[in-house]
Structure formats: C-alpha cells, structure tokens
Short mmCIF file of C-alpha atoms and ligand atoms in Angstrom, two decimals:
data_model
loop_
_atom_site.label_atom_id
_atom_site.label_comp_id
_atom_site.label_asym_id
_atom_site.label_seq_id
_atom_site.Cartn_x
_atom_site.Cartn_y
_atom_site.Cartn_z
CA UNK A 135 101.59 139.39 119.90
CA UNK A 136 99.88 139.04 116.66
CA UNK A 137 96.59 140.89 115.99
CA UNK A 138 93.48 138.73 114.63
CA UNK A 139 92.68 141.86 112.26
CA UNK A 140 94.57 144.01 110.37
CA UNK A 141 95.33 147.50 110.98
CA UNK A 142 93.83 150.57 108.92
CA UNK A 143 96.87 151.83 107.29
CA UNK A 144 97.98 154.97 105.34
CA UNK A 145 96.87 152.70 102.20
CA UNK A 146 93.96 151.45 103.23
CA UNK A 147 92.78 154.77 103.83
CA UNK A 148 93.38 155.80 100.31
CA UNK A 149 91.64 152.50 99.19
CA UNK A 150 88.79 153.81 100.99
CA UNK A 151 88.95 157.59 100.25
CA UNK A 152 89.34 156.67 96.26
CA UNK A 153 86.09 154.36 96.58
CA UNK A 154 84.05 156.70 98.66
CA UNK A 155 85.43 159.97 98.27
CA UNK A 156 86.83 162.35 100.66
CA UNK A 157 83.75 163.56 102.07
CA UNK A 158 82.61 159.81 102.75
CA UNK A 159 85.86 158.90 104.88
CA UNK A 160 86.28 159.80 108.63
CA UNK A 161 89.54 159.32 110.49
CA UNK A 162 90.13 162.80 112.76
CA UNK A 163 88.98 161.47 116.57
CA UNK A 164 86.34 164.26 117.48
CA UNK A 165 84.73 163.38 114.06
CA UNK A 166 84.69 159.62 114.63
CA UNK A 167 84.44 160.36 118.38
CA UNK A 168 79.91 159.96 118.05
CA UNK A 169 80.29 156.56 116.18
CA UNK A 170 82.40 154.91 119.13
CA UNK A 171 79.54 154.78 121.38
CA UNK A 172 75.85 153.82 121.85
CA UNK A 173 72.70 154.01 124.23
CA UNK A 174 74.74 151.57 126.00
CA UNK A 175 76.86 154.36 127.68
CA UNK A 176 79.91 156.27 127.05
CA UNK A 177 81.85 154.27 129.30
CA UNK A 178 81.89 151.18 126.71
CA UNK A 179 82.99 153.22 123.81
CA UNK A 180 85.94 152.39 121.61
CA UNK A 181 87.06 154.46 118.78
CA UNK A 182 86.98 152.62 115.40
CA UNK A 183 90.19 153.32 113.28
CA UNK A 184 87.99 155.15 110.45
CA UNK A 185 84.15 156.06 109.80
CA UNK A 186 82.59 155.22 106.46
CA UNK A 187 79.51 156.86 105.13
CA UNK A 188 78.39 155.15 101.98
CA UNK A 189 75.65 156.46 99.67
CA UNK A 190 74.39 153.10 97.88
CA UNK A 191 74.91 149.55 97.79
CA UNK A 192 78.04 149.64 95.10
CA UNK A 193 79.78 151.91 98.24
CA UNK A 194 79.02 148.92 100.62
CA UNK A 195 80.01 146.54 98.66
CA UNK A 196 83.43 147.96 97.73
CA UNK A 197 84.01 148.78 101.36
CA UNK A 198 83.29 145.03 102.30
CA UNK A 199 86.13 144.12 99.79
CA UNK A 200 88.79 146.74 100.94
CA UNK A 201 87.83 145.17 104.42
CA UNK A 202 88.20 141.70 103.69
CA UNK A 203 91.32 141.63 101.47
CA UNK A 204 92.95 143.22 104.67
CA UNK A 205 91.14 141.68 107.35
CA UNK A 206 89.65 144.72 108.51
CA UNK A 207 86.52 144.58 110.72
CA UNK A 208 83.85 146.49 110.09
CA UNK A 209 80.75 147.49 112.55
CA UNK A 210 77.51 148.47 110.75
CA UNK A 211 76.34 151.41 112.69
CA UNK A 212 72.91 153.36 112.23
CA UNK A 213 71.15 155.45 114.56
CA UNK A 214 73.27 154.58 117.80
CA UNK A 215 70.24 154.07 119.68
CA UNK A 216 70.90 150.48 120.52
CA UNK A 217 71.06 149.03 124.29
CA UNK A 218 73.09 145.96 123.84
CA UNK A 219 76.64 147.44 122.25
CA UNK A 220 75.87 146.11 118.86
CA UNK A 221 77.25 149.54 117.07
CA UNK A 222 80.15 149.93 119.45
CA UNK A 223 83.54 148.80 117.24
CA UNK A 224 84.75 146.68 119.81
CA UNK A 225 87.54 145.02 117.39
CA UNK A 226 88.26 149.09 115.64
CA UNK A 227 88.18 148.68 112.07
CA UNK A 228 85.82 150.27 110.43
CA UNK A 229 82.33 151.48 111.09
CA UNK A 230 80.09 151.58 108.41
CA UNK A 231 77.32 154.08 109.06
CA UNK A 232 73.95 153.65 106.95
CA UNK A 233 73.46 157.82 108.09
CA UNK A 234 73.85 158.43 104.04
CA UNK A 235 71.50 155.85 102.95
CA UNK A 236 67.89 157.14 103.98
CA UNK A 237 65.38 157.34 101.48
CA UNK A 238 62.07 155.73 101.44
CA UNK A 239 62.69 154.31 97.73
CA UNK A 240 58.76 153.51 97.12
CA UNK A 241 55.50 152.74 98.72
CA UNK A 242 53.65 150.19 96.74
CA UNK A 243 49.85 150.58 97.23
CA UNK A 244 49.39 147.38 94.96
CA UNK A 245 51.37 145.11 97.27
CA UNK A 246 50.69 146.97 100.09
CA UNK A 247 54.43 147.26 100.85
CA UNK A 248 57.48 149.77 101.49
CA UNK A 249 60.69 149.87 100.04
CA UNK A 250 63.82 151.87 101.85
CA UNK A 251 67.35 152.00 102.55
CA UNK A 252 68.58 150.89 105.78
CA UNK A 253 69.00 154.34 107.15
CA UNK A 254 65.32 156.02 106.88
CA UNK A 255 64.18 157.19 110.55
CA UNK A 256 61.80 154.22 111.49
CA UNK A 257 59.08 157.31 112.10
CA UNK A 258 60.02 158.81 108.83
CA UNK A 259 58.74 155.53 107.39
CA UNK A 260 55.84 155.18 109.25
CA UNK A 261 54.30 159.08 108.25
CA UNK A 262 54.74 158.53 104.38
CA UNK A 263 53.11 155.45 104.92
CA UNK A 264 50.54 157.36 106.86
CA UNK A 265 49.96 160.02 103.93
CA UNK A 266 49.12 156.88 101.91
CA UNK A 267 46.79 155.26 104.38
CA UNK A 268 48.91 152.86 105.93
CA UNK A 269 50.54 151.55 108.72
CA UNK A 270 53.85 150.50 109.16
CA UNK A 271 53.58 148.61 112.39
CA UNK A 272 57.43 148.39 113.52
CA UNK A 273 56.91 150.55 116.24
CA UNK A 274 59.84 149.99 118.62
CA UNK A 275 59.72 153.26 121.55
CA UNK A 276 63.24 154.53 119.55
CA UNK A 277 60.74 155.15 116.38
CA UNK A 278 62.00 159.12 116.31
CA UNK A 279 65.12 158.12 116.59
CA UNK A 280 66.13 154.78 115.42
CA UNK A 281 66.25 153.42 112.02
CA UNK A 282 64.46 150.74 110.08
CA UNK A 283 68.14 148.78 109.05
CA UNK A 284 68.52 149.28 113.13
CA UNK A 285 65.19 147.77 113.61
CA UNK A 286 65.62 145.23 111.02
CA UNK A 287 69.28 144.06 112.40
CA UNK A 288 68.01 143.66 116.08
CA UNK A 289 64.43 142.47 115.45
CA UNK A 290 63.12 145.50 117.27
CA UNK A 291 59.56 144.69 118.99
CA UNK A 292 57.58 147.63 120.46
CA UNK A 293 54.41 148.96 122.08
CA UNK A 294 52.57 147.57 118.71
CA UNK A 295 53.73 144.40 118.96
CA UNK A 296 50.99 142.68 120.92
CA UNK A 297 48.83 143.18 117.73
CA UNK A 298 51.24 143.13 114.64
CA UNK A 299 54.88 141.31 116.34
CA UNK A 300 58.40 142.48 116.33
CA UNK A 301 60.38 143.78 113.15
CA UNK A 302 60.78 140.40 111.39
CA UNK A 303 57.10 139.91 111.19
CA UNK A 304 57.05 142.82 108.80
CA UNK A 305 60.10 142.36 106.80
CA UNK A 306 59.42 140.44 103.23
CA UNK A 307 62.09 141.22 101.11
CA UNK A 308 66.08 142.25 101.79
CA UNK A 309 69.17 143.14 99.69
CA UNK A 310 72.59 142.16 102.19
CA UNK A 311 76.21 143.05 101.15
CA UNK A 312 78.02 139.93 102.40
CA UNK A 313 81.63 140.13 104.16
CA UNK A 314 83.90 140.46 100.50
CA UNK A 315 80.84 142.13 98.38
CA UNK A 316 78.48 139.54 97.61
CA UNK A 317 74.98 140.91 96.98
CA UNK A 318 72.15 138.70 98.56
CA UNK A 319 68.71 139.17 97.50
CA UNK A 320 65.98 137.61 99.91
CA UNK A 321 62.09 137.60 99.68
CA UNK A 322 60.33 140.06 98.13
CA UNK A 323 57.76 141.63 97.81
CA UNK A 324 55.55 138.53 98.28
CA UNK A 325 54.28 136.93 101.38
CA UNK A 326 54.14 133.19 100.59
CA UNK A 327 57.53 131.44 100.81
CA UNK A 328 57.36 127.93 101.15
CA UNK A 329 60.98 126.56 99.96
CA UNK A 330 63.84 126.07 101.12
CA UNK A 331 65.75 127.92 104.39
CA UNK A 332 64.64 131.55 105.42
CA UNK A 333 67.33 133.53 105.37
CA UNK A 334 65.89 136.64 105.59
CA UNK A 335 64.50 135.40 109.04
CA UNK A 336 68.14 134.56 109.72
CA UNK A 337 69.65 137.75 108.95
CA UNK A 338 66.93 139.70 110.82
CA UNK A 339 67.76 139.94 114.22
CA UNK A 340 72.13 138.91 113.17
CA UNK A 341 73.10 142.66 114.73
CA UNK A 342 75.25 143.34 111.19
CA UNK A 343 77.06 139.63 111.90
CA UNK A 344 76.22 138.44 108.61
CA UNK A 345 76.45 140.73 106.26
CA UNK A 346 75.56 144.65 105.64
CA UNK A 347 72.04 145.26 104.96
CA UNK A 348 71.21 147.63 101.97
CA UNK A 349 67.90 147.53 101.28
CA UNK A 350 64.53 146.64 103.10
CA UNK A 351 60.72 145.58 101.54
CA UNK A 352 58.14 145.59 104.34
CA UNK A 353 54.77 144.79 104.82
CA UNK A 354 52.19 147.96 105.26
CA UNK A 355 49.12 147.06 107.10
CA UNK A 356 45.42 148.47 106.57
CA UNK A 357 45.35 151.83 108.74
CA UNK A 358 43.60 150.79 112.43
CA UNK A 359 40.09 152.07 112.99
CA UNK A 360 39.75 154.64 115.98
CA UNK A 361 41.83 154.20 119.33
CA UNK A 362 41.94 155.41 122.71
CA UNK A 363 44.61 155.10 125.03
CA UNK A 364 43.53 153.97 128.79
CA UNK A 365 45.83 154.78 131.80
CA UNK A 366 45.05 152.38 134.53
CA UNK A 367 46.94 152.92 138.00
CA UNK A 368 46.75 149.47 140.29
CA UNK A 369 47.54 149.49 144.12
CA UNK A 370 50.32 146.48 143.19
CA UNK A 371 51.88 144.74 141.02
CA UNK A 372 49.96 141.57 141.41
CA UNK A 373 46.59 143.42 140.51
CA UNK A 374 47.76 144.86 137.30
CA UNK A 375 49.54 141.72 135.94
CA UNK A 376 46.39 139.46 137.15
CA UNK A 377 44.48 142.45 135.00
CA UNK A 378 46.85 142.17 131.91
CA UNK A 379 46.20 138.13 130.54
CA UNK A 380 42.52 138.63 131.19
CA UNK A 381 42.19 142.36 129.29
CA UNK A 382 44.46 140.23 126.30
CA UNK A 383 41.55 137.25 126.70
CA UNK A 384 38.57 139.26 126.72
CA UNK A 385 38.55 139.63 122.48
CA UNK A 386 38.91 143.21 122.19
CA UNK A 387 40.99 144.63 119.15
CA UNK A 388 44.11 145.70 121.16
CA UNK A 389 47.10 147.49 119.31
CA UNK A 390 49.38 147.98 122.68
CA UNK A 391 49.03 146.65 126.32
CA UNK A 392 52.20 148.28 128.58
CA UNK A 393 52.85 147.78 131.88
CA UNK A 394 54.97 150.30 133.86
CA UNK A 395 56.20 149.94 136.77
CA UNK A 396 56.45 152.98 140.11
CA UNK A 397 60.21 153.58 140.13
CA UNK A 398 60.32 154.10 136.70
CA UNK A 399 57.41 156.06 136.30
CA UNK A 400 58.67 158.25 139.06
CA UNK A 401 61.75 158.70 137.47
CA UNK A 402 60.30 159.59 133.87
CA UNK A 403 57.75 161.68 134.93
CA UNK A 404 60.15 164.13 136.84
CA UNK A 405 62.07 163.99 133.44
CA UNK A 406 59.28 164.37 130.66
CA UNK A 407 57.80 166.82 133.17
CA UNK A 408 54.02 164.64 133.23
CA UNK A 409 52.31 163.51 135.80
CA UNK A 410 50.56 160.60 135.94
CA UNK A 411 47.46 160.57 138.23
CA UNK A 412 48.62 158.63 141.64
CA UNK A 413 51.92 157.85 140.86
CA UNK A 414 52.70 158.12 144.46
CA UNK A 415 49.93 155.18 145.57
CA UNK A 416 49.96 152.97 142.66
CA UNK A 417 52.75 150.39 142.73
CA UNK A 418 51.93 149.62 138.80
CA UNK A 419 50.04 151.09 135.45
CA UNK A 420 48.77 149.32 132.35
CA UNK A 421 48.66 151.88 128.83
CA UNK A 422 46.45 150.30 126.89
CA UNK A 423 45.66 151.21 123.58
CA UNK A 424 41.87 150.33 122.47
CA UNK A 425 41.07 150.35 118.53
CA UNK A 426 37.39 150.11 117.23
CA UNK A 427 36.18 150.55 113.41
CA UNK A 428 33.80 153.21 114.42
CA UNK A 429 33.17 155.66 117.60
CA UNK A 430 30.39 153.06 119.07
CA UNK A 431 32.58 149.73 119.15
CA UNK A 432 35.42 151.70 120.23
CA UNK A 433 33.32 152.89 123.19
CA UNK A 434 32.08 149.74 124.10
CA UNK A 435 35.34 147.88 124.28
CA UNK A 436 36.90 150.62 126.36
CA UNK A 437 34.34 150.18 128.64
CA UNK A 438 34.59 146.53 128.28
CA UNK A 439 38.25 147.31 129.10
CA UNK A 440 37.48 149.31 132.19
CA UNK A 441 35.38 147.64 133.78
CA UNK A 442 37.51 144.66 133.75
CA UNK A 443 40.13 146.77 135.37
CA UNK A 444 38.16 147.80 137.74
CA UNK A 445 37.07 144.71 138.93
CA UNK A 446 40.68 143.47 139.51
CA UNK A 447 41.49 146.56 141.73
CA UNK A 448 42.12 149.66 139.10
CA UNK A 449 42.64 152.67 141.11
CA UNK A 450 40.70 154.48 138.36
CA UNK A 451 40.65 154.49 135.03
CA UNK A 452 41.78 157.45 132.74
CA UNK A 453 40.74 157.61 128.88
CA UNK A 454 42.79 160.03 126.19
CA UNK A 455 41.14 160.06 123.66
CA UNK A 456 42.70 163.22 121.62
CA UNK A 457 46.35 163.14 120.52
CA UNK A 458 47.56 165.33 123.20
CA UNK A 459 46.40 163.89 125.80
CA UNK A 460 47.96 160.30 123.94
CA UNK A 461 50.98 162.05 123.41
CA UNK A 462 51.70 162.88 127.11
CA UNK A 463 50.77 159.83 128.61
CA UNK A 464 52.84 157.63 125.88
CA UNK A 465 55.70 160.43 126.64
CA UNK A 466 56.20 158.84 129.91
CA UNK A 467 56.68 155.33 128.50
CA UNK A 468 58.78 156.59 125.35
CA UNK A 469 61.49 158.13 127.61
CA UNK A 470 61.70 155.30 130.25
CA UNK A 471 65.76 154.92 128.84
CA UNK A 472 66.32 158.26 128.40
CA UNK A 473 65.67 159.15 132.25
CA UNK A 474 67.62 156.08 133.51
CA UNK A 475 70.15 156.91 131.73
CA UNK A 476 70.35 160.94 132.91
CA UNK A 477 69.88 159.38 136.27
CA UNK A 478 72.70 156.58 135.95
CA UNK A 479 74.51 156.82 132.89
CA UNK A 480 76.08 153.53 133.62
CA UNK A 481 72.66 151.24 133.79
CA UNK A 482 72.29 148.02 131.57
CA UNK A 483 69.02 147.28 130.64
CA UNK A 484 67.32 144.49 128.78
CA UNK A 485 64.10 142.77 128.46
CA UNK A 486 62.86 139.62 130.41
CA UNK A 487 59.99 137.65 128.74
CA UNK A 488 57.67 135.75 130.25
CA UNK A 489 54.19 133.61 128.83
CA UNK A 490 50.89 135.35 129.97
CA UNK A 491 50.15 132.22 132.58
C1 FAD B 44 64.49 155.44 124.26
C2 FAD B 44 64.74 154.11 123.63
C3 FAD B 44 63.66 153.27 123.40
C4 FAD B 44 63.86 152.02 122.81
N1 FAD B 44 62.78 151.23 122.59
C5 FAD B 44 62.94 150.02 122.03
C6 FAD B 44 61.81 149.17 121.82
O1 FAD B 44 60.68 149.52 122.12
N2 FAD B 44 62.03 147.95 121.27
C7 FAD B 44 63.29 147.54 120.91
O2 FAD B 44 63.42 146.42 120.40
N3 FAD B 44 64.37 148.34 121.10
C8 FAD B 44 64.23 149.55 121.64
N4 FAD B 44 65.32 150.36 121.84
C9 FAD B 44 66.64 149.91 121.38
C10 FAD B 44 67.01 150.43 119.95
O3 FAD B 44 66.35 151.62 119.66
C11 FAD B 44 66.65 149.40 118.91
O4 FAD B 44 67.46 148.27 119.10
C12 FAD B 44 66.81 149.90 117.46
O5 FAD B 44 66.33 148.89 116.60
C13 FAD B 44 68.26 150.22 117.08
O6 FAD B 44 68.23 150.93 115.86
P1 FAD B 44 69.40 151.91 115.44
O7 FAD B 44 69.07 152.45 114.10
O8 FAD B 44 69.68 152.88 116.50
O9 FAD B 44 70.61 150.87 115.30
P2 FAD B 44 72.05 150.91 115.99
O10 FAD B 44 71.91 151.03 117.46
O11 FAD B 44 72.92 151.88 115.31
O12 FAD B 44 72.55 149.44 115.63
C14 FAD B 44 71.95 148.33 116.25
C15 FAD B 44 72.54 147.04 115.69
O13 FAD B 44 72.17 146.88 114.34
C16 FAD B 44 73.32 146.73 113.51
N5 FAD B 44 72.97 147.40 112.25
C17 FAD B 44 72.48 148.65 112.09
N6 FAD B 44 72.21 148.88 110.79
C18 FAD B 44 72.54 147.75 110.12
C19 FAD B 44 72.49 147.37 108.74
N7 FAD B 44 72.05 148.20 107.79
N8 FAD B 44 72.90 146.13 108.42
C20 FAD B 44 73.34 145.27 109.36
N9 FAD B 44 73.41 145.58 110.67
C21 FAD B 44 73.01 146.80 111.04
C22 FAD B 44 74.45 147.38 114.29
O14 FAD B 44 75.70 146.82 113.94
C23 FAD B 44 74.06 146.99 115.71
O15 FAD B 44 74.45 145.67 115.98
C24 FAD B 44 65.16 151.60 122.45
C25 FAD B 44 66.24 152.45 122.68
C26 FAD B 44 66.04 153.69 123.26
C27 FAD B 44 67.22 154.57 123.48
#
C-alpha cells in the first residue's frame, strides 16, 4: 500500500531540529502525548510523528517547506480547547503548536486596534486591552483558555456575540504562512475594503486548512457603559424562548442573551459547586447581560428587562450586579463542557442555529 504522505524520517528530523533547534522539536511519545488530543476526547487522539514549537513567522515558514518538499502533513495546534477535532493529527505528520508565539505585539489607541501572535490567551488579550480602555469583544466561553489564532481559525462566537458577532467580525488584518512558505498579508489595520475577494474572511473560520496563521490585527471596541447580569428561571422551555426574541426586540443595549437549559444546569452546578435559585422547578434560564451609559438607564432597562420576563412566566428574576455575584452565575455557563465531559468523557457536542421567529 502506498501512503498519501510521507513519513517523518531520521532526516527530516534533523531538517527540523537544524531550523528550529533542539529545544523547538518534539518526538519522545509522553512529550508529544498532550498534542494528540483535544476537548474532543481522548478516545479520538492520534499521535503526530513530531511536535514543532516555532517562535516567529521565519520558524513557520521554514517548517511549511521541510513539510512540503516531503509531503509531510502538518496540524496547526493551539490551545487544544477545540470541540470538533480540528487539532487532532489525524494524517501524523507534524503538529505545529503556536504555544511559543504569544505576545500581544501592540495595542494601537489611534486605530483602535490590537496586534498579536496567534498564540496569546484570548483573555490575555482582552485585559491589556482593558488597561487601555478597550474591549476586545471575541469572547468565546474558552476565553481563559483558548487562544486568539484558535479563535481566529474556527470563527469562535461567544456570549458577546449577540452585540459585537463571532471572531471574524473583529479580525481586520492577518499575516498566513501558506503550505511551502509563502507569506500572505491580508487587511490591515483599516476597516474599509471594497476590492477584490476577502480572503481574510476566507481563511477565518479554514481550521489551519489553508495555511498557518502568524499574525492577527483586530478591531478594539469603545469599553461598554455599566452592566448587570439578570438570571431569569422559566417553568419551560416554551416560556423562556417566547421571552428571548421579544427581550432582543424591546431596544435595550444587550451585550449577551444565554439560554440554559435544566439538565445541563444540573450537571454544572454540582460541578462549579453554584446553585442557581430553582434549578429543580425551572425547565429553562435566560443570563442576560444589561449595559447602560450611566447607573439610571442601566436601571431602567433592567427593569424594562424584567418586567418583560415576568410577564411571559419568569419564575423570578435575579440581578448581579457586583462582579462576584457575575462571576458565579456566568461560572455555571462557562463550564457547561467541562462537566459533560467529567460526566461522559465520550460526548460530541456542537451548536444548532436557529432564526429568532
Ligand atoms: C469550556 C469550553 C467553552 C467553549 N466555548 C466556546 C464558545 O463559546 N464559542 C466557540 O466558538 N467555541 C467554544 N469552545 C470551543 C473552542 O474553545 C474554540 O473553538 C476555540 O476557538 C479554539 O481555540 P484553541 O486555541 O483551543 O484552538 P485549538 O483547539 O488548538 O485549534 C482549533 C482549530 O484551529 C486551528 N488552528 C489553531 N491555531 C491556528 C493557527 N495559528 N493557524 C491556523 N489554524 C490554527 C487548529 O488546527 C484547529 O483546527 C469552547 C470549548 C470549551 C472547552
């Protein structure tokens, strides 16, 4: 049988040690043993035939040569916290892990934008942006863990993205290292492009398909005003979904509207160790995140909120309004995957979309 890829061999090795240097390289199992698996469970790992760690773009790019003068795959790989098996070497090869390439390279307060390396913690990203008094709105629930190349190369959405949209709405500029070492430069930091295809778009979202991205300009948006989250329990399903497309209609300024569901909140709560008030009679919650500019709008569209809720059937409505109190109740939403996957490491998940009618 002939094999569609090469092998890593003795000499490719040395190709790759003499590039990278020794400390770059990977090829014992328990060291590469971490990079052959995902969120998406142990049981679809698959060791890769070496680990590479490079520190800069010229490192990618002479790994993407090596690779494609021997036909070598090679699976970019970032934080691991993926779902769908996008990190998982299914072909062996090479994985190419952006661990090494983590620094926030500039924030721009002129064009309001953010430059970094693929590897920077998304959170990481969002604080320094913070200390400057911005937001970076790619706010998928991995943020602590996951990385902004990770975000970038599955599109990540999150709780924010009922306000701002999913990763490729903030992504202006990026550098890609094509298969063979190609550089790509796309966008900028501008936000009119009117010409031609949008590759950027294209490559956002690929899963490391097209190329090796190196290098990432986002947008930074004007911090939000003041916010409260609201915990909502509903009696069923129906009431809280009936409540959802009417809170999103009613022309508040909304920065997150989530909707959990009993079985998982059951779950998560005996795992975060929160409880959220009557989890055992309500068959659904909303967590909706209010923002106002100031203390008296805020108040009035959280009651405007409330209200609402109550009249389609909320059980009660809870405010937090200090970061604590935010902090636990978002805990429960943040470690939804986390708790299915203590209780059943061998669950698929994925996301089903549906229009607000
Ligand atoms: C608790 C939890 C909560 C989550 N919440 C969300 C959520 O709210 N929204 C959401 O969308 N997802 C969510 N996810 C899934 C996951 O966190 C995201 O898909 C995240 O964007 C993956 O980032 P990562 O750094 O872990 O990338 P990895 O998992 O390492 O890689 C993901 C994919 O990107 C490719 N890749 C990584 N870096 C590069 C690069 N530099 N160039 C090219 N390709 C690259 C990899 O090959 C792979 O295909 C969640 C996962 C967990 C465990």
């Amino acid at each position: 049988m002939t094999r569609e890829y090469g092998a890593v061999t003795r000499e490719i090795l040395d190709e790759l040690l003499s590039a990278l240097g020794k400390n770059r390289v990977l090829s014992d199992h328990d060291g590469m043993e971490p990079y052959s698996w995902d969120e998406t469970g142990k049981n679809f790992a698959v060791l890769p035939e070496v680990v590479v760690k490079p520190g800069n773009t010229e490192d990618v790019r002479a790994v993407m040569r090596i690779a494609q003068k021997h036909r070598i795959p090679v699976t970019a790989s970032a934080a691991r916290s993926g779902v769908a098996g996008g990190a998982i070497p299914l072909r062996r090869g090479i994985v190419l892990t952006t661990e090494k390439m983590n620094r926030i390279l500039e924030v721009d307060p002129v064009n309001r934008t953010a430059t970094v390396e693929p590897g920077v913690i998304t959170n990481d990203l969002c604080k320094v942006a913070a200390e400057k008094g911005y937001l970076y709105a790619g706010s998928p629930m991995s943020t602590f863990t996951s990385t902004v190349g990770g975000n970038v190369a599955t599109n990540a959405g999150g709780a924010k993205g009922i306000r701002y949209g999913s990763t490729r709405a903030h992504v202006l500029g990026l550098e890609v290292v094509l298969p063979g070492g190609d550089v790509l430069s796309l966008g900028g930091k501008i936000r009119k492009g009117t010409w031609g295809y949008d590759l950027k778009d294209l490559v956002v979202g690929s899963e490391g398909t097209l190329g090796i991205v190196t290098k990432i300009v986002v947008n930074l948006e004007p911090m939000p005003g003041r916010t409260a989250d609201l915990l909502v329990p509903f009696r069923t399903i129906g009431e809280a979904v009936a409540a959802t497309s009417k809170i999103l209609a009613l022309g508040v300024s909304l920065l997150s509207c989530e909707y959990l569901d009993q079985p998982s909140v059951l779950l998560t709560s005996r795992y975060v160790k929160y409880v959220y008030p009557f989890q055992d009679e309500a068959e659904a919650f909303l967590l909706i995140q209010v923002e106002g500019k100031d203390e008296e709008t805020l108040e009035r569209d959280c009651d405007k909120v409330g209200n609402l809720c109550y009249d389609e059937g909320a059980i009660e409505v809870f405010v937090a309004d200090n970061r604590s109190d935010s902090a636990d109740i978002w805990s429960v939403r943040q470690n939804y995957a986390e708790a299915l996957r203590v209780k059943d490491p061998y669950f698929v998940s994925g996301d089903v979309l549906v229009p607000l009618s």
